[in-house]
CSV table of N, CA and C in Angstrom, one decimal:
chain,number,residue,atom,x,y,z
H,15,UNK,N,-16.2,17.3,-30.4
H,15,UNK,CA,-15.7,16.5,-31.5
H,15,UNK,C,-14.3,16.2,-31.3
H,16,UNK,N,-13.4,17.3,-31.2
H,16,UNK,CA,-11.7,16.8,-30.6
H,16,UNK,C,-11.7,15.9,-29.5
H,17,UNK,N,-12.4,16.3,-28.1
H,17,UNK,CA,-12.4,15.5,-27.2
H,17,UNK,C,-12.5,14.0,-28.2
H,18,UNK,N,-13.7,13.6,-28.1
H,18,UNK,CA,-13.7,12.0,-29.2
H,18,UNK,C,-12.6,11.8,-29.9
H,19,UNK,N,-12.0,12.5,-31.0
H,19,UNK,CA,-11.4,11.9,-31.5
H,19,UNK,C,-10.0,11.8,-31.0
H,20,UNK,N,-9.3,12.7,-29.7
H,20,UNK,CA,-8.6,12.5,-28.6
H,20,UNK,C,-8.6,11.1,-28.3
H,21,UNK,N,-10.0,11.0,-27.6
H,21,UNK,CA,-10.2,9.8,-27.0
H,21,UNK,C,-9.8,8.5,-27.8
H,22,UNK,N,-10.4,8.7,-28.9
H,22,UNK,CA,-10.3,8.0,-30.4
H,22,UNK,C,-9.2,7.4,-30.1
H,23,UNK,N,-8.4,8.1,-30.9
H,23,UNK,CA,-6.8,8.0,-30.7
H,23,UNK,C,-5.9,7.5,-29.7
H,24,UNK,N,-6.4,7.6,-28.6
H,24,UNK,CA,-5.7,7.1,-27.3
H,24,UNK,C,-6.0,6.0,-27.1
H,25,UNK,N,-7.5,5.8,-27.2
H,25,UNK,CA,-7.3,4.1,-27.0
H,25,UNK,C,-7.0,3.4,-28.2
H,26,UNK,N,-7.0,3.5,-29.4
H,26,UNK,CA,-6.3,3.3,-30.6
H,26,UNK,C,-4.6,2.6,-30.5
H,27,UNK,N,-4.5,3.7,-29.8
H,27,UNK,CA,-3.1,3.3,-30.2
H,27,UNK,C,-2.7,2.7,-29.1
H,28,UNK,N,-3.2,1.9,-28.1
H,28,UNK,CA,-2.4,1.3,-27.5
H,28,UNK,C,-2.5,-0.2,-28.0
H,29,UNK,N,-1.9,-0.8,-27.9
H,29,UNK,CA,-1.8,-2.3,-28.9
H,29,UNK,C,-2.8,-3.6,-28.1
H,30,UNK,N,-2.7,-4.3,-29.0
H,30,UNK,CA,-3.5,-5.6,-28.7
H,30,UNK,C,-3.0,-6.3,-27.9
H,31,UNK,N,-1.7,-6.3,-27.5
H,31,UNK,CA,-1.0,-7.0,-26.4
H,31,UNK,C,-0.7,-6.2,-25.3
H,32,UNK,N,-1.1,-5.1,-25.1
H,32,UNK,CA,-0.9,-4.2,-23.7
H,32,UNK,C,-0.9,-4.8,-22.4
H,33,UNK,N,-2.6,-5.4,-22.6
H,33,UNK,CA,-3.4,-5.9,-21.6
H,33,UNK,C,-2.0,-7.1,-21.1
H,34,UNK,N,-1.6,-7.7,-22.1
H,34,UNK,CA,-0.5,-8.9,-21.8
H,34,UNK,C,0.7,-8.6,-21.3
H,35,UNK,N,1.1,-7.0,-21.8
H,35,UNK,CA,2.5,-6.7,-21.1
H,35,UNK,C,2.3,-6.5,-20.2
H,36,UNK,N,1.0,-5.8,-18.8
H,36,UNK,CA,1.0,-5.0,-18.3
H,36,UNK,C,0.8,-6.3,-17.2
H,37,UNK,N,-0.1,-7.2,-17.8
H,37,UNK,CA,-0.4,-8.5,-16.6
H,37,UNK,C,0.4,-9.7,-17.3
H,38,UNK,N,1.7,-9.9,-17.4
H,38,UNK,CA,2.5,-11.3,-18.2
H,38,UNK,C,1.9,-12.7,-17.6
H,39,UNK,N,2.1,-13.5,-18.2
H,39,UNK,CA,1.6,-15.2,-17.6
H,39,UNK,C,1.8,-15.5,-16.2
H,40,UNK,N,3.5,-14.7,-15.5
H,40,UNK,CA,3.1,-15.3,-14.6
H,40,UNK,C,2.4,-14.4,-13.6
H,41,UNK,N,2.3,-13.4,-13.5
H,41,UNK,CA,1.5,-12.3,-13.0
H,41,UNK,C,-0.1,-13.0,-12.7
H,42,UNK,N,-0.3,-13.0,-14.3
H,42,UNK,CA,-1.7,-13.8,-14.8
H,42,UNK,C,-2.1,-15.6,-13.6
H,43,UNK,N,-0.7,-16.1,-13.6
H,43,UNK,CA,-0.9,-17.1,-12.9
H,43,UNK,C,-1.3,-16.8,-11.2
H,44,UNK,N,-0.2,-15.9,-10.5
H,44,UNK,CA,-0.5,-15.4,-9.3
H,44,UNK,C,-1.9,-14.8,-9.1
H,45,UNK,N,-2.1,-14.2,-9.9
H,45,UNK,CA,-3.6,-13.6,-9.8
H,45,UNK,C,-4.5,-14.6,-9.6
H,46,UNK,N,-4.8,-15.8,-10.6
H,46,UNK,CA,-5.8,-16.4,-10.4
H,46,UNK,C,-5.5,-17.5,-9.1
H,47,UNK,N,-4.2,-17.3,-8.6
H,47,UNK,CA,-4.2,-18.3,-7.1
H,47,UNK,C,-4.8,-17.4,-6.2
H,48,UNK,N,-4.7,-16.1,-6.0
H,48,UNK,CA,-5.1,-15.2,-5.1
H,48,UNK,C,-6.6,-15.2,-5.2
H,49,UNK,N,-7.2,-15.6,-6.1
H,49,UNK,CA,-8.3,-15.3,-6.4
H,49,UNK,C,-9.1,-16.5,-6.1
H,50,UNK,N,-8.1,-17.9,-6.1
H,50,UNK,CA,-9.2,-19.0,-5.6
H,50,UNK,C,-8.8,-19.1,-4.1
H,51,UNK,N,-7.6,-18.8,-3.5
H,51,UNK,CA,-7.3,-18.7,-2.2
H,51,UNK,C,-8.2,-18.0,-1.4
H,52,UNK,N,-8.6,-16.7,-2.0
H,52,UNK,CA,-10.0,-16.0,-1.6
H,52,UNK,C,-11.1,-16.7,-1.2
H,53,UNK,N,-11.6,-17.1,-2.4
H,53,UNK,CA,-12.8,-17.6,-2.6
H,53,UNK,C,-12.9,-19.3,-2.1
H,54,UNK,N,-11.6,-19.6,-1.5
H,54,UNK,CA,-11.8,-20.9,-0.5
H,54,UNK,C,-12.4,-20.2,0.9
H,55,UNK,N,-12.4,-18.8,1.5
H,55,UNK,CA,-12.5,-18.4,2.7
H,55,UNK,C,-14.3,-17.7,3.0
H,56,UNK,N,-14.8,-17.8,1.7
H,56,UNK,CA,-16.3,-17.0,2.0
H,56,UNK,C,-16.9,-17.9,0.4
H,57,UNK,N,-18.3,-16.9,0.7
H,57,UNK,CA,-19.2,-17.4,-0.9
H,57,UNK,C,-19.0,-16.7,-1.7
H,58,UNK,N,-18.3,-15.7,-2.1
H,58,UNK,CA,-18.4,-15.2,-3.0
H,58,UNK,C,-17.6,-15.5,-4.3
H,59,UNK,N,-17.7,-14.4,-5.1
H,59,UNK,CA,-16.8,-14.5,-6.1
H,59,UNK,C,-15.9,-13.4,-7.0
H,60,UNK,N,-14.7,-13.6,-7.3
H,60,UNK,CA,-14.1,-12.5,-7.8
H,60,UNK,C,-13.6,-12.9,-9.1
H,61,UNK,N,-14.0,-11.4,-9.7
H,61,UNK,CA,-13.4,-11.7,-11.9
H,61,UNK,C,-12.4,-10.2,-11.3
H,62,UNK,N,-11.5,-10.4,-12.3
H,62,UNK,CA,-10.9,-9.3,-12.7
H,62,UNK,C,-11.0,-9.2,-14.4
H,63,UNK,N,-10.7,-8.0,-14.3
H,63,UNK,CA,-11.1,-7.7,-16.2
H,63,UNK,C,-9.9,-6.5,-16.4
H,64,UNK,N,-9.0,-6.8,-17.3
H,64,UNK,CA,-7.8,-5.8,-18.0
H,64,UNK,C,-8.1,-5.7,-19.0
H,65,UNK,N,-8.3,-4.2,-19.3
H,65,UNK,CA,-8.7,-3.9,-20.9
H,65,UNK,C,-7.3,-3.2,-21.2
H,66,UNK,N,-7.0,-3.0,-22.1
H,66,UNK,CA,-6.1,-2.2,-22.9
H,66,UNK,C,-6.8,-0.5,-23.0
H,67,UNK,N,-8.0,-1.2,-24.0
H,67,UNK,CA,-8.4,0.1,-24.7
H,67,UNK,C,-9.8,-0.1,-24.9
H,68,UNK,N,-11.0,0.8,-24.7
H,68,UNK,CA,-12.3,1.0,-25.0
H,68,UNK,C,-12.4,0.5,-26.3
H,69,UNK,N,-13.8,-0.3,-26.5
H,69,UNK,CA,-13.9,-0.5,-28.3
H,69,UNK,C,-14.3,1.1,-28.6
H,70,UNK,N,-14.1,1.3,-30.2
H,70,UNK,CA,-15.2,2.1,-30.4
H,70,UNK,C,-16.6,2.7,-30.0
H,71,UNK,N,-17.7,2.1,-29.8
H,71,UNK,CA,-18.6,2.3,-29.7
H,71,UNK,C,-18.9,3.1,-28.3
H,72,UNK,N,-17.8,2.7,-27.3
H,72,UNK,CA,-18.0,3.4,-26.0
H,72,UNK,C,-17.2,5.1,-26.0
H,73,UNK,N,-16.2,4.9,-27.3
H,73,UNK,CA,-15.3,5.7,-27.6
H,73,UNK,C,-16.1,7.5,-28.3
H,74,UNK,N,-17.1,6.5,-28.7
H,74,UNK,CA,-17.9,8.0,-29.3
H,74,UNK,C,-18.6,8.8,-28.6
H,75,UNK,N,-19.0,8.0,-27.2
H,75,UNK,CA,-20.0,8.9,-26.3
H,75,UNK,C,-19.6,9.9,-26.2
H,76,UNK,N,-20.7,10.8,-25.4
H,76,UNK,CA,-20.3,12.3,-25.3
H,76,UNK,C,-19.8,12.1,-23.9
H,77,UNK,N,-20.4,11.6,-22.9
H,77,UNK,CA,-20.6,10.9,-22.1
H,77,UNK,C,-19.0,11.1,-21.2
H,78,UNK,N,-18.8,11.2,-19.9
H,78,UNK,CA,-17.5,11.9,-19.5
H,78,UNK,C,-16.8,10.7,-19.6
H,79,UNK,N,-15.3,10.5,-19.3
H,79,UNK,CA,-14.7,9.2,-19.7
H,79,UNK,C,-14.7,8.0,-18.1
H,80,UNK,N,-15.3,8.6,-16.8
H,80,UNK,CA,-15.7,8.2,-15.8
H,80,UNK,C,-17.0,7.6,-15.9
H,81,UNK,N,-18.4,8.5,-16.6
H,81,UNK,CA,-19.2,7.6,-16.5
H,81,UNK,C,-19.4,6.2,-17.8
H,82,UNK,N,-18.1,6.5,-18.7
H,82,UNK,CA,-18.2,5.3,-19.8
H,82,UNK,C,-17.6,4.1,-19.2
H,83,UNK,N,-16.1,4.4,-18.3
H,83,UNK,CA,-15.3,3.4,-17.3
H,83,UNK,C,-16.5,2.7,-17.3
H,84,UNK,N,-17.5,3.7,-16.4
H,84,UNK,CA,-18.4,2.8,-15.6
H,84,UNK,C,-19.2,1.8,-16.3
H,85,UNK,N,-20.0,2.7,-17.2
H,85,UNK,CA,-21.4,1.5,-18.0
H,85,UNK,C,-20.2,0.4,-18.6
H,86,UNK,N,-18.7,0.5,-19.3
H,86,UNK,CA,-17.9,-0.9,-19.2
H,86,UNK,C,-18.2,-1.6,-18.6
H,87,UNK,N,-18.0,-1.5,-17.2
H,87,UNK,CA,-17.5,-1.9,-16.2
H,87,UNK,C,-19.1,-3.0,-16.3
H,88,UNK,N,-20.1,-2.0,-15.8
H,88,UNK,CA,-21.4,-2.5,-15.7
H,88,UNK,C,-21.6,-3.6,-17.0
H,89,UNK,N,-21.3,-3.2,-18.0
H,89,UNK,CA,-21.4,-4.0,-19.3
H,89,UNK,C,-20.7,-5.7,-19.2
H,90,UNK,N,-19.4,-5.5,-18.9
H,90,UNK,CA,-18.7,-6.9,-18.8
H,90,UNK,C,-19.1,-7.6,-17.2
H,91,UNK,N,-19.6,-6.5,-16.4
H,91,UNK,CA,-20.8,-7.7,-15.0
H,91,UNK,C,-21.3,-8.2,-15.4
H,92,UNK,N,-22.2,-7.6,-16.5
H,92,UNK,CA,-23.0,-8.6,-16.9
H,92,UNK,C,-22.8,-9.7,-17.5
H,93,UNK,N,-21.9,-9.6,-19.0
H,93,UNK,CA,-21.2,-10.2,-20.1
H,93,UNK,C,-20.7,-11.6,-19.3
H,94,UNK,N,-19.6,-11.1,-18.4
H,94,UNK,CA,-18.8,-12.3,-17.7
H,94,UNK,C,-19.8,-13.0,-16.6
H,95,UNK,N,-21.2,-13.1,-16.4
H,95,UNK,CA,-22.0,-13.4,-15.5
H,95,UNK,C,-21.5,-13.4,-14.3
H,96,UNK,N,-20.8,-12.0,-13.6
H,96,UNK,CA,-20.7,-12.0,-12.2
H,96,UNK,C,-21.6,-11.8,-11.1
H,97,UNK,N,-22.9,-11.0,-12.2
H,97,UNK,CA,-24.3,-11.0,-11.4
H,97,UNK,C,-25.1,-12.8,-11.1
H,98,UNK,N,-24.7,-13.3,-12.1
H,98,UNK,CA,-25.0,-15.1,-11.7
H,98,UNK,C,-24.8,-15.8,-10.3
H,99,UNK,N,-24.7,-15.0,-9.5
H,99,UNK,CA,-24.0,-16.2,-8.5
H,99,UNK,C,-25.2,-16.7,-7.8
H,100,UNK,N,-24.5,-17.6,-6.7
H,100,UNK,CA,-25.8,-18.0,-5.6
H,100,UNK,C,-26.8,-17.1,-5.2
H,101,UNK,N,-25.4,-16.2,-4.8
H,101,UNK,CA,-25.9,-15.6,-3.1
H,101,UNK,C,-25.3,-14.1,-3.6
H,102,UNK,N,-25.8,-13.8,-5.0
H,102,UNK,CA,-25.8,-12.3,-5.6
H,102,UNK,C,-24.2,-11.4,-4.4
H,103,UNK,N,-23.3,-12.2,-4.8
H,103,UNK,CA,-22.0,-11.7,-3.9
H,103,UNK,C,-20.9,-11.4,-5.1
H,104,UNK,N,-21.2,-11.6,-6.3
H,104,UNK,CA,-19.7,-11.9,-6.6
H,104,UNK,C,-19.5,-9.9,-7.0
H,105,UNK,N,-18.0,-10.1,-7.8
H,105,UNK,CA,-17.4,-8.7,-7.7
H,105,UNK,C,-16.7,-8.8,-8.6
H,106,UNK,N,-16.6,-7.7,-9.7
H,106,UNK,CA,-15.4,-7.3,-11.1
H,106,UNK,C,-15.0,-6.2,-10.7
H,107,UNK,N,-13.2,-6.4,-10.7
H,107,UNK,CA,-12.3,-5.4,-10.6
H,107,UNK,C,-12.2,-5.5,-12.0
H,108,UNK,N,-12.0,-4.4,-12.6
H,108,UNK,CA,-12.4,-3.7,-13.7
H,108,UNK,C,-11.0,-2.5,-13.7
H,109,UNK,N,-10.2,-3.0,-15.0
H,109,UNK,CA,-8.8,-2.3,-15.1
H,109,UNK,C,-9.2,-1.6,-15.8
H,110,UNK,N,-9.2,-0.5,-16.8
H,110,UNK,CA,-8.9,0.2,-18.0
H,110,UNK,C,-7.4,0.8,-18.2
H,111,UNK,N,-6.8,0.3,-19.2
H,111,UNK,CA,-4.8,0.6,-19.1
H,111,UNK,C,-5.2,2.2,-19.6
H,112,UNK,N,-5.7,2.5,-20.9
H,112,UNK,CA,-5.4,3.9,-21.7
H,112,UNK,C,-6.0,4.8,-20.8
H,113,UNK,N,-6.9,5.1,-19.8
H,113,UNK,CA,-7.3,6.0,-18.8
H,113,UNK,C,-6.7,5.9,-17.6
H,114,UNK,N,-5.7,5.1,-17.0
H,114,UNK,CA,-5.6,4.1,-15.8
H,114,UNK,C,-6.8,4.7,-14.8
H,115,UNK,N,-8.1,4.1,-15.1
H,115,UNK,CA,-9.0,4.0,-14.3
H,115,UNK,C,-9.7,2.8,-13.7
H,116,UNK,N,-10.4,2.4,-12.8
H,116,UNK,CA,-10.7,1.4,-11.9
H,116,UNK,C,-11.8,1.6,-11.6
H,117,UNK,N,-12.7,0.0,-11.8
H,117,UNK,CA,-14.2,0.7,-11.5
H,117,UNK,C,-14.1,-1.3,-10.4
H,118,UNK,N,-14.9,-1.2,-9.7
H,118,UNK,CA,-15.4,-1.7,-8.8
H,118,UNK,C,-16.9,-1.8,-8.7
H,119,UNK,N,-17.1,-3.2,-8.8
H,119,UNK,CA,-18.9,-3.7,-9.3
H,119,UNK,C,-19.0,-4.8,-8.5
H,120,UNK,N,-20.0,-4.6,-7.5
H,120,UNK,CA,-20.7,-5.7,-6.6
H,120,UNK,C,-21.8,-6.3,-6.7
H,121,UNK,N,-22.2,-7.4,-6.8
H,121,UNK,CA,-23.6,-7.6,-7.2
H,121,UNK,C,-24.5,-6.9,-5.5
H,122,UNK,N,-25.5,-7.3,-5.8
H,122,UNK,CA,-26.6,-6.6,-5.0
H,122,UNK,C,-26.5,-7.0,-3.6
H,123,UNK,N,-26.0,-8.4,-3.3
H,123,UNK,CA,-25.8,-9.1,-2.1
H,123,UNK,C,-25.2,-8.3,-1.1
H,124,UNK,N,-23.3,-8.4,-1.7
H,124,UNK,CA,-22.7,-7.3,-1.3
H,124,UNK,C,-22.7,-5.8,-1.2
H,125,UNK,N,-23.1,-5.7,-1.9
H,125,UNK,CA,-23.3,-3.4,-2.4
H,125,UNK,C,-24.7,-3.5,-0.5
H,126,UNK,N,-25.3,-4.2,-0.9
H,126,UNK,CA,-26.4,-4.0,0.3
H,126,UNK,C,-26.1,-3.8,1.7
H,127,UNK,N,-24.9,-4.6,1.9
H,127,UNK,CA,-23.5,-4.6,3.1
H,127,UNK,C,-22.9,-3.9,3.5
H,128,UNK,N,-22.1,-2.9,2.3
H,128,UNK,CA,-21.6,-1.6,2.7
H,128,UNK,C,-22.3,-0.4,2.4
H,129,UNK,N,-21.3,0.1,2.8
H,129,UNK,CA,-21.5,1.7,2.6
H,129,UNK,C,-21.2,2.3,1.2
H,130,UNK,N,-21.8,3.3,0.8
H,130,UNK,CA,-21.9,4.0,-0.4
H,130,UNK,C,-20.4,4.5,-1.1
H,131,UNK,N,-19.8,4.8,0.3
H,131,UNK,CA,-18.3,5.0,-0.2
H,131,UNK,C,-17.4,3.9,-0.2
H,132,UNK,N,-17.4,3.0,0.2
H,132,UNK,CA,-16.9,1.5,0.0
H,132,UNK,C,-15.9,1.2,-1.2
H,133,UNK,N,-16.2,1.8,-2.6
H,133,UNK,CA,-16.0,1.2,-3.4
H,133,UNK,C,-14.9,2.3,-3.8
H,134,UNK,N,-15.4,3.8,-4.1
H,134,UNK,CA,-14.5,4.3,-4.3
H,134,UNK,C,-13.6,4.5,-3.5
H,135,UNK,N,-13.5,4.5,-2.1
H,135,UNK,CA,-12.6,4.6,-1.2
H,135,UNK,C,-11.9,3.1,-1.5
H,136,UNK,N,-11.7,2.0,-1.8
H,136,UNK,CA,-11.2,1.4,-2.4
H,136,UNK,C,-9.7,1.6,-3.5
H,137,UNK,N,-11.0,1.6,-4.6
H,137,UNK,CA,-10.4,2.6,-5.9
H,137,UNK,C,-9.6,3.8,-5.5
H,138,UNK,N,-9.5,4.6,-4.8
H,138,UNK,CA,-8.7,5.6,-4.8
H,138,UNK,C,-7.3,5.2,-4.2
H,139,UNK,N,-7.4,4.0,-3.2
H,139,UNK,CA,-6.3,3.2,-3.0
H,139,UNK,C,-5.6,2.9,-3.9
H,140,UNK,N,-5.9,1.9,-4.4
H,140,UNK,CA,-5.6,1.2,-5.6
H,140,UNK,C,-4.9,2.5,-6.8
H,141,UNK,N,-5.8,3.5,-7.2
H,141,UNK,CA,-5.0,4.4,-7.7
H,141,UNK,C,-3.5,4.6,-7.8
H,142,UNK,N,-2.4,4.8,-7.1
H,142,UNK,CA,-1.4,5.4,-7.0
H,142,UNK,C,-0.8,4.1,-7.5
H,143,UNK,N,-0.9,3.3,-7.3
H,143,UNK,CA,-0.4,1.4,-7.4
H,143,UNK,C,-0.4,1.4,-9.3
H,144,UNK,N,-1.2,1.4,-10.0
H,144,UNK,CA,-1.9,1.8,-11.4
H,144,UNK,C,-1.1,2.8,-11.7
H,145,UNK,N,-1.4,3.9,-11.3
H,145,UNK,CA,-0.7,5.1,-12.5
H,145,UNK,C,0.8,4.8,-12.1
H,146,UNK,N,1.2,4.3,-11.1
H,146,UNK,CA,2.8,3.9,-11.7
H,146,UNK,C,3.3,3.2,-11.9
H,147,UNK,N,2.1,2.1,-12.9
H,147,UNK,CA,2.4,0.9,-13.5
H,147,UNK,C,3.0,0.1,-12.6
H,148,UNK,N,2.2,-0.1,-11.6
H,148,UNK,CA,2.7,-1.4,-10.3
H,148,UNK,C,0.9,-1.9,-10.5
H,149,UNK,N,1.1,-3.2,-11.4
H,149,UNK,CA,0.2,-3.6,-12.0
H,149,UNK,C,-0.6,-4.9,-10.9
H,150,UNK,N,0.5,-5.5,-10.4
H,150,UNK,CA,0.7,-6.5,-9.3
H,150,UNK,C,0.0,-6.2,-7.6
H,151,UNK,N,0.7,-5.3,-7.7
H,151,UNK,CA,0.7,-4.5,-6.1
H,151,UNK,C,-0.9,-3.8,-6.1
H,152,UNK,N,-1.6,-3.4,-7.2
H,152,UNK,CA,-2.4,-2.7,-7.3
H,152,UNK,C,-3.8,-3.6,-7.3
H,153,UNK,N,-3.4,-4.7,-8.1
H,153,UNK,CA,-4.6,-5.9,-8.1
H,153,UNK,C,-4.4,-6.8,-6.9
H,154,UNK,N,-3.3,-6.8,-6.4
H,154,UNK,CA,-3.1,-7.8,-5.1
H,154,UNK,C,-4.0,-7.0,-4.1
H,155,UNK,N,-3.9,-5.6,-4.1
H,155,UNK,CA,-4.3,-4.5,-2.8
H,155,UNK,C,-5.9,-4.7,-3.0
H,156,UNK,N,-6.5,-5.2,-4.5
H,156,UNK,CA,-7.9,-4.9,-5.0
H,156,UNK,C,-8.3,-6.3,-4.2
H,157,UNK,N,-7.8,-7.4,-4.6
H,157,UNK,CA,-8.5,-8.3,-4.2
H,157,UNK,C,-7.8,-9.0,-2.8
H,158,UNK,N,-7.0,-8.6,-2.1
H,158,UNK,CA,-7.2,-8.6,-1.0
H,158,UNK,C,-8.0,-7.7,0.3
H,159,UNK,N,-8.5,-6.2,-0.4
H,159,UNK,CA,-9.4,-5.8,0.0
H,159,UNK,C,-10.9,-6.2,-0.1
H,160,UNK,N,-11.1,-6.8,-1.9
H,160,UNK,CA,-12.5,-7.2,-1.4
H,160,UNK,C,-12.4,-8.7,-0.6
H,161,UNK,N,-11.7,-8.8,-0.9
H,161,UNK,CA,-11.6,-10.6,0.0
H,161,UNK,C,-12.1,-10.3,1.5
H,162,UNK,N,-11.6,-9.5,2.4
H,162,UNK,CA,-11.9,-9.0,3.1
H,162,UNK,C,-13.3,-8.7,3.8
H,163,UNK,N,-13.7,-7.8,3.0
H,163,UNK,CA,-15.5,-7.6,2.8
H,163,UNK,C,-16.2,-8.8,2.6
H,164,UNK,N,-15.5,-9.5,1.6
H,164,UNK,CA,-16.7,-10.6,1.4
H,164,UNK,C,-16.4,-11.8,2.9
H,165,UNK,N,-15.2,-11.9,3.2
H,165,UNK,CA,-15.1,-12.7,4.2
H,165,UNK,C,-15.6,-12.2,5.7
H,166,UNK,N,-16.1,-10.7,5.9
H,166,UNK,CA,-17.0,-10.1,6.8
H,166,UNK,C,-18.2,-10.7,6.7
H,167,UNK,N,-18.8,-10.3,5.6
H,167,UNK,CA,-19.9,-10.6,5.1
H,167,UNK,C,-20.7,-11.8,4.7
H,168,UNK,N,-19.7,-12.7,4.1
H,168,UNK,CA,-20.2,-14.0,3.6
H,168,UNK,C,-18.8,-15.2,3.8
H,169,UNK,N,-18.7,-14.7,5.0
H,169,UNK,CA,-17.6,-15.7,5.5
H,169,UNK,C,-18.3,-17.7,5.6
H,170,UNK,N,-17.4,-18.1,5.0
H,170,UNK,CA,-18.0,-19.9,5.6
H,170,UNK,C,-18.0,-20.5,6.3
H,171,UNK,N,-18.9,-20.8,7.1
H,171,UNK,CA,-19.1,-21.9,8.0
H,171,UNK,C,-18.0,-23.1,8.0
H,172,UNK,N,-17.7,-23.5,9.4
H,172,UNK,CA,-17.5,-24.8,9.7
H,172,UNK,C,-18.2,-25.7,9.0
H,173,UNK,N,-17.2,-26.1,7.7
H,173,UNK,CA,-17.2,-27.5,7.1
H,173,UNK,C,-18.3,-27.3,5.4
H,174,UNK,N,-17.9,-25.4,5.2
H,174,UNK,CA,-18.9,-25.2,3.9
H,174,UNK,C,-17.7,-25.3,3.0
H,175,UNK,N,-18.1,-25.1,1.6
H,175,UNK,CA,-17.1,-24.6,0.9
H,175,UNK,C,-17.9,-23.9,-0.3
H,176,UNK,N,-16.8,-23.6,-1.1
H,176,UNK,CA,-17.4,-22.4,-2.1
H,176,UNK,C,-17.5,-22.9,-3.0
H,177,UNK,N,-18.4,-23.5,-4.0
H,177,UNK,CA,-18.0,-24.5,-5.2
H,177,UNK,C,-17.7,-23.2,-6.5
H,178,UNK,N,-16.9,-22.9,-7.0
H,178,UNK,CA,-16.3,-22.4,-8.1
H,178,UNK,C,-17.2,-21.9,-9.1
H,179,UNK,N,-17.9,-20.8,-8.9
H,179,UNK,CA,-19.3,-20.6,-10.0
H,179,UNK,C,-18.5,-20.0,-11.4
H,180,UNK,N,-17.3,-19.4,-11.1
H,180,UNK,CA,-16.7,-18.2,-12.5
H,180,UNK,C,-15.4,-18.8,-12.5
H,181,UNK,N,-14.5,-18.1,-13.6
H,181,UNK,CA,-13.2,-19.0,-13.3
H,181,UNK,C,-12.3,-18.1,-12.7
H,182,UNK,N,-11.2,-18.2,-12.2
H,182,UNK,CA,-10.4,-17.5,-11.3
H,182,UNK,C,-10.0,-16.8,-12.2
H,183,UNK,N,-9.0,-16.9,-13.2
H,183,UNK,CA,-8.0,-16.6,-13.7
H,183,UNK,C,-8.4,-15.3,-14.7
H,184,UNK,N,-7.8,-13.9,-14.6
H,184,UNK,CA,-8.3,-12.8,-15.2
H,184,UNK,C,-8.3,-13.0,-16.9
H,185,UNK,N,-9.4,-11.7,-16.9
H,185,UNK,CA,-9.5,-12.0,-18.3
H,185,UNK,C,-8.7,-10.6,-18.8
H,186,UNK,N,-7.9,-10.7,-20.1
H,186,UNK,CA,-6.9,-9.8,-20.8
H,186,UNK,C,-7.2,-9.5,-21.8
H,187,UNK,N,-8.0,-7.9,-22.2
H,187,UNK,CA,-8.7,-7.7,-23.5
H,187,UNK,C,-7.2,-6.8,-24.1
């Protein structure tokens, strides 16, 4: 019961503009050039998602605060249709500010490509970048690592291009 209402509390109180201090407009702007720059080089596709704070309802679970990150995480793949794509490639980097935790979601295309540890060996990069509020350095490290994979993997042909299935620019809860 403390745990929860801990948890309660923590994501409570961080404010409605968090998500905005921590990624500002032009941050927000850079991101979404990195993100079509990418996605000129392969098929895939990349969302990022900055939450502040867990709603409620994730807030009550008993559930550890790693596997709630996660069913988020899984929740807004869905929500933001990153599972939608062509060619089942695309990918949500997935912030949480009040836990600074990081979940990483590939559709089926990609996840089938790598290895099991892929993702968190990722994420554990990206870690140290995050908990010392290097907000920039830590999403730049994210999506030029998946850029990477997806340009192994679903790199473009001579004379393809990627037509724009999601929109670049991150979304700020």
């Amino acid at each position: 019961m403390w745990t929860r209402l801990t948890r309660v509390l923590k994501h409570r109180w961080q404010s409605d503009d968090a998500a905005r201090r921590a990624i500002p407009p032009a941050l927000l702007e850079r991101l979404a050039a990195q993100v079509a720059h990418s996605e000129a080089g392969h098929s895939g596709e990349i969302r990022i998602y900055v939450e502040a704070g867990l709603p409620l309802s994730y807030l009550w679970q008993a559930d550890s605060m790693a596997q709630i990150t996660h069913e988020r995480a899984l929740a807004l793949f869905g929500k933001l249709r990153v599972w939608d794509t062509a060619h089942n490639n695309g990918v949500l980097i997935y912030l949480l500010l009040a836990e600074h935790r990081i979940e990483i979601v590939a559709d089926r295309g990609l996840n089938e490509r790598v290895t099991p540890d892929t993702w968190p060996r990722l994420v554990s990069g990206m870690s140290a970048a995050f908990k010392a509020g290097a907000y920039e350095a830590g999403l730049t490290q994210a999506v030029q690592q998946v850029t990477a994979l997806l340009q192994q993997h679903f790199a473009l042909q001579g004379g393809q291009s990627n037509p724009n299935e999601l929109p670049d620019t991150p979304v700020l809860n």
